[in-house]
PDB file of C-alpha atoms and ligand atoms in Angstrom:
ATOM      1  CA  VAL M  25     -81.773  63.139 -33.495  1.00 75.00           C
ATOM      2  CA  PRO M  26     -82.574  66.611 -32.127  1.00 81.00           C
ATOM      3  CA  ASP M  27     -83.246  69.325 -34.716  1.00 94.00           C
ATOM      4  CA  GLU M  28     -81.550  72.745 -34.658  1.00 95.00           C
ATOM      5  CA  THR M  29     -84.261  74.319 -32.494  1.00 95.00           C
ATOM      6  CA  GLU M  30     -83.975  71.539 -29.923  1.00 95.00           C
ATOM      7  CA  ARG M  31     -80.175  71.894 -29.884  1.00 97.00           C
ATOM      8  CA  LEU M  32     -80.645  75.656 -29.499  1.00 97.00           C
ATOM      9  CA  GLU M  33     -82.918  75.140 -26.488  1.00 97.00           C
ATOM     10  CA  GLN M  34     -80.559  72.543 -24.998  1.00 97.00           C
ATOM     11  CA  SER M  35     -77.567  74.869 -25.344  1.00 98.00           C
ATOM     12  CA  TRP M  36     -79.295  77.302 -22.952  1.00 98.00           C
ATOM     13  CA  ILE M  37     -79.541  74.525 -20.386  1.00 98.00           C
ATOM     14  CA  ALA M  38     -75.923  73.380 -20.787  1.00 98.00           C
ATOM     15  CA  ASN M  39     -74.516  76.934 -20.872  1.00 98.00           C
ATOM     16  CA  SER M  40     -76.747  78.397 -18.176  1.00 98.00           C
ATOM     17  CA  SER M  41     -74.119  78.860 -15.528  1.00 97.00           C
ATOM     18  CA  ALA M  42     -71.606  80.532 -17.871  1.00 97.00           C
ATOM     19  CA  TRP M  43     -74.438  82.742 -19.201  1.00 98.00           C
ATOM     20  CA  CYS M  44     -75.497  83.827 -15.700  1.00 98.00           C
ATOM     21  CA  THR M  45     -71.918  84.836 -14.932  1.00 97.00           C
ATOM     22  CA  ALA M  46     -71.513  86.674 -18.246  1.00 97.00           C
ATOM     23  CA  VAL M  47     -74.704  88.680 -17.739  1.00 97.00           C
ATOM     24  CA  ARG M  48     -74.511  89.283 -14.007  1.00 97.00           C
ATOM     25  CA  GLU M  49     -70.844  90.285 -14.067  1.00 96.00           C
ATOM     26  CA  ASN M  50     -71.431  92.466 -17.144  1.00 95.00           C
ATOM     27  CA  LEU M  51     -68.789  90.685 -19.219  1.00 95.00           C
ATOM     28  CA  ILE M  52     -70.338  91.442 -22.630  1.00 94.00           C
ATOM     29  CA  GLU M  53     -69.113  94.849 -23.746  1.00 92.00           C
ATOM     30  CA  SER M  54     -71.850  95.609 -26.290  1.00 93.00           C
ATOM     31  CA  ARG M  55     -74.528  94.913 -23.627  1.00 96.00           C
ATOM     32  CA  ARG M  56     -72.756  97.000 -21.000  1.00 95.00           C
ATOM     33  CA  GLU M  57     -72.147  99.924 -23.337  1.00 94.00           C
ATOM     34  CA  VAL M  58     -75.223 100.036 -25.586  1.00 97.00           C
ATOM     35  CA  THR M  59     -77.766  97.302 -25.965  1.00 98.00           C
ATOM     36  CA  ASN M  60     -79.012  96.973 -22.366  1.00 98.00           C
ATOM     37  CA  ALA M  61     -79.852 100.672 -22.263  1.00 98.00           C
ATOM     38  CA  ALA M  62     -81.383 100.512 -25.751  1.00 98.00           C
ATOM     39  CA  ILE M  63     -83.973  97.864 -24.858  1.00 98.00           C
ATOM     40  CA  VAL M  64     -84.776  99.399 -21.468  1.00 98.00           C
ATOM     41  CA  ASP M  65     -85.275 102.873 -22.995  1.00 98.00           C
ATOM     42  CA  ALA M  66     -87.373 101.540 -25.874  1.00 98.00           C
ATOM     43  CA  ILE M  67     -89.679  99.762 -23.404  1.00 98.00           C
ATOM     44  CA  LEU M  68     -89.941 102.610 -20.897  1.00 98.00           C
ATOM     45  CA  ARG M  69     -90.857 105.108 -23.627  1.00 98.00           C
ATOM     46  CA  ARG M  70     -94.107 103.161 -24.115  1.00 98.00           C
ATOM     47  CA  GLU M  71     -94.950 103.599 -20.393  1.00 98.00           C
ATOM     48  CA  PRO M  72     -96.238 100.025 -20.067  1.00 98.00           C
ATOM     49  CA  ARG M  73     -98.039  98.712 -17.003  1.00 98.00           C
ATOM     50  CA  ARG M  74     -97.490  95.076 -17.930  1.00 98.00           C
ATOM     51  CA  VAL M  75     -94.520  93.649 -19.839  1.00 98.00           C
ATOM     52  CA  LEU M  76     -93.811  90.138 -21.133  1.00 98.00           C
ATOM     53  CA  ASP M  77     -90.090  89.311 -21.437  1.00 98.00           C
ATOM     54  CA  VAL M  78     -89.865  86.512 -24.020  1.00 98.00           C
ATOM     55  CA  GLY M  79     -86.739  84.353 -23.714  1.00 98.00           C
ATOM     56  CA  CYS M  80     -85.960  86.192 -20.477  1.00 98.00           C
ATOM     57  CA  GLY M  81     -82.894  84.111 -19.587  1.00 98.00           C
ATOM     58  CA  GLU M  82     -81.685  84.791 -16.050  1.00 98.00           C
ATOM     59  CA  GLY M  83     -84.027  87.748 -15.793  1.00 98.00           C
ATOM     60  CA  TRP M  84     -81.904  90.923 -15.725  1.00 98.00           C
ATOM     61  CA  LEU M  85     -84.359  92.858 -17.934  1.00 98.00           C
ATOM     62  CA  ALA M  86     -87.391  91.676 -15.984  1.00 98.00           C
ATOM     63  CA  ARG M  87     -85.737  92.807 -12.710  1.00 98.00           C
ATOM     64  CA  GLU M  88     -84.719  96.156 -14.219  1.00 98.00           C
ATOM     65  CA  LEU M  89     -88.305  96.862 -15.330  1.00 98.00           C
ATOM     66  CA  ALA M  90     -89.854  95.524 -12.109  1.00 98.00           C
ATOM     67  CA  SER M  91     -87.619  97.866 -10.094  1.00 98.00           C
ATOM     68  CA  ARG M  92     -89.439 100.707 -11.877  1.00 97.00           C
ATOM     69  CA  GLY M  93     -92.830  99.476 -10.769  1.00 97.00           C
ATOM     70  CA  ILE M  94     -93.758  97.560 -13.914  1.00 98.00           C
ATOM     71  CA  ASP M  95     -95.607  94.237 -13.607  1.00 98.00           C
ATOM     72  CA  VAL M  96     -93.333  91.792 -15.488  1.00 98.00           C
ATOM     73  CA  THR M  97     -93.720  88.197 -16.615  1.00 98.00           C
ATOM     74  CA  GLY M  98     -90.655  86.389 -17.970  1.00 98.00           C
ATOM     75  CA  VAL M  99     -90.817  83.174 -19.982  1.00 98.00           C
ATOM     76  CA  ASP M 100     -87.966  80.896 -21.045  1.00 98.00           C
ATOM     77  CA  ALA M 101     -87.398  77.269 -22.065  1.00 97.00           C
ATOM     78  CA  SER M 102     -84.237  76.858 -19.983  1.00 98.00           C
ATOM     79  CA  GLU M 103     -85.145  75.476 -16.575  1.00 98.00           C
ATOM     80  CA  PRO M 104     -81.827  76.416 -14.905  1.00 98.00           C
ATOM     81  CA  LEU M 105     -82.116  79.980 -16.214  1.00 98.00           C
ATOM     82  CA  ILE M 106     -85.721  80.242 -14.961  1.00 98.00           C
ATOM     83  CA  GLU M 107     -84.537  78.931 -11.576  1.00 98.00           C
ATOM     84  CA  ALA M 108     -81.756  81.521 -11.512  1.00 98.00           C
ATOM     85  CA  ALA M 109     -84.304  84.232 -12.367  1.00 98.00           C
ATOM     86  CA  ASN M 110     -86.731  83.036  -9.698  1.00 98.00           C
ATOM     87  CA  ALA M 111     -83.981  83.025  -7.092  1.00 98.00           C
ATOM     88  CA  MET M 112     -83.497  86.780  -7.604  1.00 97.00           C
ATOM     89  CA  GLY M 113     -87.229  87.519  -7.758  1.00 93.00           C
ATOM     90  CA  GLY M 114     -88.768  90.767  -8.957  1.00 93.00           C
ATOM     91  CA  ALA M 115     -91.013  89.293 -11.619  1.00 96.00           C
ATOM     92  CA  ARG M 116     -93.211  86.280 -12.296  1.00 97.00           C
ATOM     93  CA  TYR M 117     -91.408  83.580 -14.314  1.00 98.00           C
ATOM     94  CA  VAL M 118     -92.856  80.855 -16.502  1.00 98.00           C
ATOM     95  CA  HIS M 119     -90.907  77.824 -17.686  1.00 98.00           C
ATOM     96  CA  ALA M 120     -92.168  77.204 -21.238  1.00 98.00           C
ATOM     97  CA  SER M 121     -90.723  76.841 -24.705  1.00 97.00           C
ATOM     98  CA  TYR M 122     -91.823  78.825 -27.737  1.00 97.00           C
ATOM     99  CA  ARG M 123     -93.471  75.638 -28.980  1.00 96.00           C
ATOM    100  CA  ASP M 124     -95.557  75.585 -25.779  1.00 97.00           C
ATOM    101  CA  ILE M 125     -96.570  79.231 -26.300  1.00 98.00           C
ATOM    102  CA  ILE M 126     -97.496  78.600 -29.943  1.00 97.00           C
ATOM    103  CA  GLY M 127     -99.620  75.642 -28.800  1.00 97.00           C
ATOM    104  CA  ASP M 128    -101.377  77.593 -26.046  1.00 97.00           C
ATOM    105  CA  PRO M 129    -100.641  81.342 -25.740  1.00 96.00           C
ATOM    106  CA  SER M 130    -103.069  81.563 -22.806  1.00 95.00           C
ATOM    107  CA  LEU M 131    -100.435  79.933 -20.572  1.00 97.00           C
ATOM    108  CA  LEU M 132     -98.987  83.459 -20.420  1.00 97.00           C
ATOM    109  CA  ALA M 133    -102.124  85.008 -18.924  1.00 91.00           C
ATOM    110  CA  GLY M 134    -102.059  88.244 -20.999  1.00 83.00           C
ATOM    111  CA  SER M 135    -102.607  91.030 -21.822  1.00 95.00           C
ATOM    112  CA  PHE M 136     -99.289  92.907 -22.080  1.00 98.00           C
ATOM    113  CA  ASP M 137     -98.680  96.503 -23.126  1.00 98.00           C
ATOM    114  CA  VAL M 138     -95.171  95.608 -24.276  1.00 98.00           C
ATOM    115  CA  ILE M 139     -93.786  92.228 -25.287  1.00 98.00           C
ATOM    116  CA  ALA M 140     -89.985  92.334 -25.422  1.00 99.00           C
ATOM    117  CA  ALA M 141     -87.610  89.807 -26.987  1.00 98.00           C
ATOM    118  CA  ASN M 142     -83.986  90.730 -26.264  1.00 98.00           C
ATOM    119  CA  PHE M 143     -81.623  88.587 -28.358  1.00 98.00           C
ATOM    120  CA  SER M 144     -84.035  85.704 -27.937  1.00 98.00           C
ATOM    121  CA  LEU M 145     -85.651  85.176 -31.380  1.00 98.00           C
ATOM    122  CA  LEU M 146     -82.963  82.743 -32.439  1.00 97.00           C
ATOM    123  CA  ASP M 147     -84.724  80.000 -34.371  1.00 96.00           C
ATOM    124  CA  ASP M 148     -86.378  79.638 -37.771  1.00 95.00           C
ATOM    125  CA  ARG M 149     -89.943  79.415 -36.381  1.00 92.00           C
ATOM    126  CA  ALA M 150     -90.089  82.880 -34.877  1.00 97.00           C
ATOM    127  CA  GLY M 151     -93.019  83.757 -37.140  1.00 98.00           C
ATOM    128  CA  ASP M 152     -95.340  81.272 -35.455  1.00 98.00           C
ATOM    129  CA  LEU M 153     -94.306  82.611 -32.055  1.00 98.00           C
ATOM    130  CA  LEU M 154     -94.897  86.248 -33.081  1.00 98.00           C
ATOM    131  CA  ARG M 155     -98.317  85.344 -34.459  1.00 98.00           C
ATOM    132  CA  ALA M 156     -99.225  83.527 -31.218  1.00 98.00           C
ATOM    133  CA  LEU M 157     -98.092  86.502 -29.127  1.00 98.00           C
ATOM    134  CA  ARG M 158    -100.729  88.729 -30.749  1.00 97.00           C
ATOM    135  CA  ASN M 159    -103.214  86.845 -28.550  1.00 97.00           C
ATOM    136  CA  VAL M 160    -101.623  88.289 -25.399  1.00 98.00           C
ATOM    137  CA  LEU M 161    -100.759  91.773 -26.684  1.00 98.00           C
ATOM    138  CA  ALA M 162    -102.997  94.545 -25.309  1.00 98.00           C
ATOM    139  CA  ALA M 163    -104.829  96.809 -27.757  1.00 97.00           C
ATOM    140  CA  GLY M 164    -102.384  99.536 -28.822  1.00 97.00           C
ATOM    141  CA  GLY M 165     -99.457  97.522 -27.438  1.00 98.00           C
ATOM    142  CA  HIS M 166     -96.007  97.030 -28.959  1.00 98.00           C
ATOM    143  CA  VAL M 167     -93.641  94.143 -29.515  1.00 98.00           C
ATOM    144  CA  ILE M 168     -89.982  95.184 -29.215  1.00 99.00           C
ATOM    145  CA  VAL M 169     -87.347  92.903 -30.698  1.00 99.00           C
ATOM    146  CA  GLN M 170     -83.625  93.561 -30.249  1.00 98.00           C
ATOM    147  CA  THR M 171     -81.331  91.233 -32.147  1.00 98.00           C
ATOM    148  CA  ILE M 172     -78.018  90.768 -33.900  1.00 95.00           C
ATOM    149  CA  HIS M 173     -77.623  93.354 -36.661  1.00 96.00           C
ATOM    150  CA  PRO M 174     -77.634  91.617 -40.077  1.00 94.00           C
ATOM    151  CA  LEU M 175     -74.590  93.696 -41.010  1.00 91.00           C
ATOM    152  CA  VAL M 176     -72.330  91.951 -38.530  1.00 80.00           C
ATOM    153  CA  ALA M 177     -73.082  88.392 -39.584  1.00 70.00           C
ATOM    154  CA  ASP M 178     -70.550  86.536 -41.664  1.00 70.00           C
ATOM    155  CA  SER M 179     -71.124  85.632 -45.305  1.00 77.00           C
ATOM    156  CA  PRO M 180     -73.160  84.555 -47.162  1.00 90.00           C
ATOM    157  CA  TYR M 181     -75.759  87.279 -46.748  1.00 94.00           C
ATOM    158  CA  SER M 182     -78.710  84.916 -46.799  1.00 94.00           C
ATOM    159  CA  ASP M 183     -80.947  83.272 -44.226  1.00 95.00           C
ATOM    160  CA  GLY M 184     -79.591  80.155 -42.613  1.00 94.00           C
ATOM    161  CA  TRP M 185     -78.331  78.454 -39.494  1.00 95.00           C
ATOM    162  CA  ARG M 186     -75.067  79.633 -37.925  1.00 94.00           C
ATOM    163  CA  THR M 187     -73.191  78.462 -34.853  1.00 95.00           C
ATOM    164  CA  GLU M 188     -72.144  80.545 -31.849  1.00 95.00           C
ATOM    165  CA  THR M 189     -69.334  79.007 -29.785  1.00 95.00           C
ATOM    166  CA  PHE M 190     -69.042  81.817 -27.180  1.00 96.00           C
ATOM    167  CA  ASN M 191     -65.254  81.519 -27.615  1.00 94.00           C
ATOM    168  CA  SER M 192     -64.835  85.236 -27.105  1.00 92.00           C
ATOM    169  CA  LEU M 193     -66.301  85.061 -23.585  1.00 94.00           C
ATOM    170  CA  PRO M 194     -64.659  83.759 -20.436  1.00 91.00           C
ATOM    171  CA  GLY M 195     -66.139  80.691 -18.755  1.00 93.00           C
ATOM    172  CA  ASP M 196     -67.057  77.143 -19.653  1.00 94.00           C
ATOM    173  CA  TRP M 197     -69.534  76.866 -22.584  1.00 97.00           C
ATOM    174  CA  PRO M 198     -70.092  73.141 -23.136  1.00 96.00           C
ATOM    175  CA  ALA M 199     -72.660  73.452 -25.937  1.00 97.00           C
ATOM    176  CA  PRO M 200     -72.321  75.529 -29.132  1.00 97.00           C
ATOM    177  CA  MET M 201     -75.556  77.358 -29.931  1.00 97.00           C
ATOM    178  CA  PRO M 202     -77.207  77.019 -33.349  1.00 97.00           C
ATOM    179  CA  TRP M 203     -78.970  80.259 -34.336  1.00 96.00           C
ATOM    180  CA  TYR M 204     -80.842  81.305 -37.426  1.00 96.00           C
ATOM    181  CA  PHE M 205     -79.432  84.310 -39.297  1.00 96.00           C
ATOM    182  CA  ARG M 206     -81.889  86.573 -41.112  1.00 96.00           C
ATOM    183  CA  THR M 207     -81.248  89.333 -43.616  1.00 96.00           C
ATOM    184  CA  LEU M 208     -82.950  92.671 -43.030  1.00 97.00           C
ATOM    185  CA  SER M 209     -85.630  91.983 -45.640  1.00 97.00           C
ATOM    186  CA  SER M 210     -86.248  88.571 -44.078  1.00 97.00           C
ATOM    187  CA  TRP M 211     -86.870  90.134 -40.652  1.00 98.00           C
ATOM    188  CA  HIS M 212     -89.319  92.563 -42.244  1.00 98.00           C
ATOM    189  CA  GLN M 213     -91.118  89.770 -44.044  1.00 98.00           C
ATOM    190  CA  LEU M 214     -91.258  87.714 -40.832  1.00 98.00           C
ATOM    191  CA  PHE M 215     -92.938  90.574 -38.975  1.00 98.00           C
ATOM    192  CA  THR M 216     -95.416  91.500 -41.711  1.00 98.00           C
ATOM    193  CA  HIS M 217     -96.410  87.887 -42.365  1.00 98.00           C
ATOM    194  CA  ALA M 218     -97.099  87.512 -38.640  1.00 98.00           C
ATOM    195  CA  GLY M 219     -99.526  90.449 -38.939  1.00 98.00           C
ATOM    196  CA  TYR M 220     -97.451  93.356 -37.596  1.00 98.00           C
ATOM    197  CA  LEU M 221     -96.514  96.818 -38.790  1.00 98.00           C
ATOM    198  CA  VAL M 222     -92.956  98.019 -38.167  1.00 98.00           C
ATOM    199  CA  PRO M 223     -93.283 101.690 -37.170  1.00 98.00           C
ATOM    200  CA  GLU M 224     -89.709 102.072 -35.922  1.00 98.00           C
ATOM    201  CA  ILE M 225     -86.239 100.586 -36.396  1.00 98.00           C
ATOM    202  CA  GLN M 226     -83.244 101.608 -34.281  1.00 98.00           C
ATOM    203  CA  GLU M 227     -79.572 100.754 -34.772  1.00 98.00           C
ATOM    204  CA  PRO M 228     -78.020 101.273 -31.341  1.00 97.00           C
ATOM    205  CA  ARG M 229     -74.304 102.041 -31.481  1.00 95.00           C
ATOM    206  CA  ARG M 230     -71.365 103.128 -29.390  1.00 91.00           C
ATOM    207  CA  PRO M 231     -70.223 106.718 -29.926  1.00 87.00           C
ATOM    208  CA  ASN M 232     -67.558 106.877 -32.648  1.00 87.00           C
ATOM    209  CA  HIS M 233     -67.935 103.181 -33.389  1.00 89.00           C
ATOM    210  CA  PRO M 234     -68.076 102.277 -37.088  1.00 89.00           C
ATOM    211  CA  SER M 235     -70.927  99.772 -36.920  1.00 92.00           C
ATOM    212  CA  PRO M 236     -74.121  99.298 -34.923  1.00 95.00           C
ATOM    213  CA  SER M 237     -74.161  96.982 -31.900  1.00 95.00           C
ATOM    214  CA  SER M 238     -77.636  95.618 -32.652  1.00 97.00           C
ATOM    215  CA  ILE M 239     -80.875  96.291 -34.478  1.00 98.00           C
ATOM    216  CA  LEU M 240     -84.094  97.023 -32.622  1.00 98.00           C
ATOM    217  CA  PHE M 241     -87.539  96.707 -34.193  1.00 98.00           C
ATOM    218  CA  VAL M 242     -90.722  98.172 -32.751  1.00 98.00           C
ATOM    219  CA  LEU M 243     -93.842  96.337 -33.952  1.00 98.00           C
ATOM    220  CA  SER M 244     -97.504  97.234 -33.668  1.00 98.00           C
ATOM    221  CA  VAL M 245    -100.764  95.672 -34.773  1.00 97.00           C
ATOM    222  CA  PRO M 246    -102.818  97.536 -37.390  1.00 92.00           C
TER     223      PRO M 246
HETATM  224  C1  LIG H   4     -79.108  85.287 -25.701  1.00 55.52           C
HETATM  225  S1  LIG H   4     -80.203  84.671 -24.434  1.00 55.52           S
HETATM  226  C2  LIG H   4     -80.995  86.203 -23.989  1.00 55.52           C
HETATM  227  C3  LIG H   4     -81.617  86.174 -22.619  1.00 55.52           C
HETATM  228  C4  LIG H   4     -82.235  87.476 -22.158  1.00 55.52           C
HETATM  229  N1  LIG H   4     -83.300  87.919 -23.058  1.00 55.52           N
HETATM  230  C5  LIG H   4     -81.175  88.537 -22.031  1.00 55.52           C
HETATM  231  O1  LIG H   4     -81.241  89.531 -22.723  1.00 55.52           O
HETATM  232  O2  LIG H   4     -80.251  88.368 -21.213  1.00 55.52           O
HETATM  233  C6  LIG H   4     -81.465  83.782 -25.383  1.00 55.52           C
HETATM  234  C7  LIG H   4     -82.590  83.204 -24.540  1.00 55.52           C
HETATM  235  O3  LIG H   4     -83.637  82.753 -25.392  1.00 55.52           O
HETATM  236  C8  LIG H   4     -84.148  81.551 -24.873  1.00 55.52           C
HETATM  237  N2  LIG H   4     -84.723  80.751 -25.961  1.00 55.52           N
HETATM  238  C9  LIG H   4     -84.152  80.487 -27.140  1.00 55.52           C
HETATM  239  N3  LIG H   4     -84.928  79.684 -27.882  1.00 55.52           N
HETATM  240  C10 LIG H   4     -86.022  79.421 -27.145  1.00 55.52           C
HETATM  241  C11 LIG H   4     -87.188  78.648 -27.361  1.00 55.52           C
HETATM  242  N4  LIG H   4     -87.372  77.962 -28.517  1.00 55.52           N
HETATM  243  N5  LIG H   4     -88.122  78.625 -26.376  1.00 55.52           N
HETATM  244  C12 LIG H   4     -87.938  79.336 -25.239  1.00 55.52           C
HETATM  245  N6  LIG H   4     -86.821  80.070 -24.959  1.00 55.52           N
HETATM  246  C13 LIG H   4     -85.893  80.107 -25.915  1.00 55.52           C
HETATM  247  C14 LIG H   4     -82.956  80.849 -24.270  1.00 55.52           C
HETATM  248  O4  LIG H   4     -83.312  79.861 -23.323  1.00 55.52           O
HETATM  249  C15 LIG H   4     -82.166  82.011 -23.687  1.00 55.52           C
HETATM  250  O5  LIG H   4     -82.486  82.243 -22.351  1.00 55.52           O
END
């Protein structure tokens, strides 16, 4: 019987075609209006030469950064998404799961000035991954994590697995996605236990909108 993390990984294989359409046709309003710009700006402000895009999906962020002259590596466990990314080029793509990276971070051939994870830290073992990524982070580099704001998640306000059905998006989504909700203090604890400082938190939002569209953490190593 697959565990939640395996079902999470498998959902990104089963849903890959609907995901490619959603991203490439800009169907997700919060991405279009706020969160895409938020992650790009946060990365560019660090003026990186090399960036690792963790859980890169179909590669939009890697292409966006590569178009600005940055040397980008994307890594993802979904083979169809990595194929879709490769087909559009721009960056170097690696097909590997977080478990693979935890087992052997050198498969990523570091070192990176920025390591970005855009809505891709979705399981309960993210701490082991973040710890492993310190091996490929350049001295003075930053890890930038954008994720679902804890405020928007349904009750109860405590860590635990949730299910995303993608019902609000057009297209055919054959596999619901398990994802692990974390409270704000749990995110902070995750980062500090993995050996990071958290020098900056952003809450990107639409103008005149009552709640943030995401939360964005900037991490550094002491
Ligand atoms: C919401 S998508 C985001 C994709 C991309 N970062 C973007 O912003 O469009 C989440 C991505 O994380 C990847 N992912 C989730 N869990 C993973 C794991 N355990 N190992 C590798 N990739 C994983 C999925 O395959 C998927 O491509």
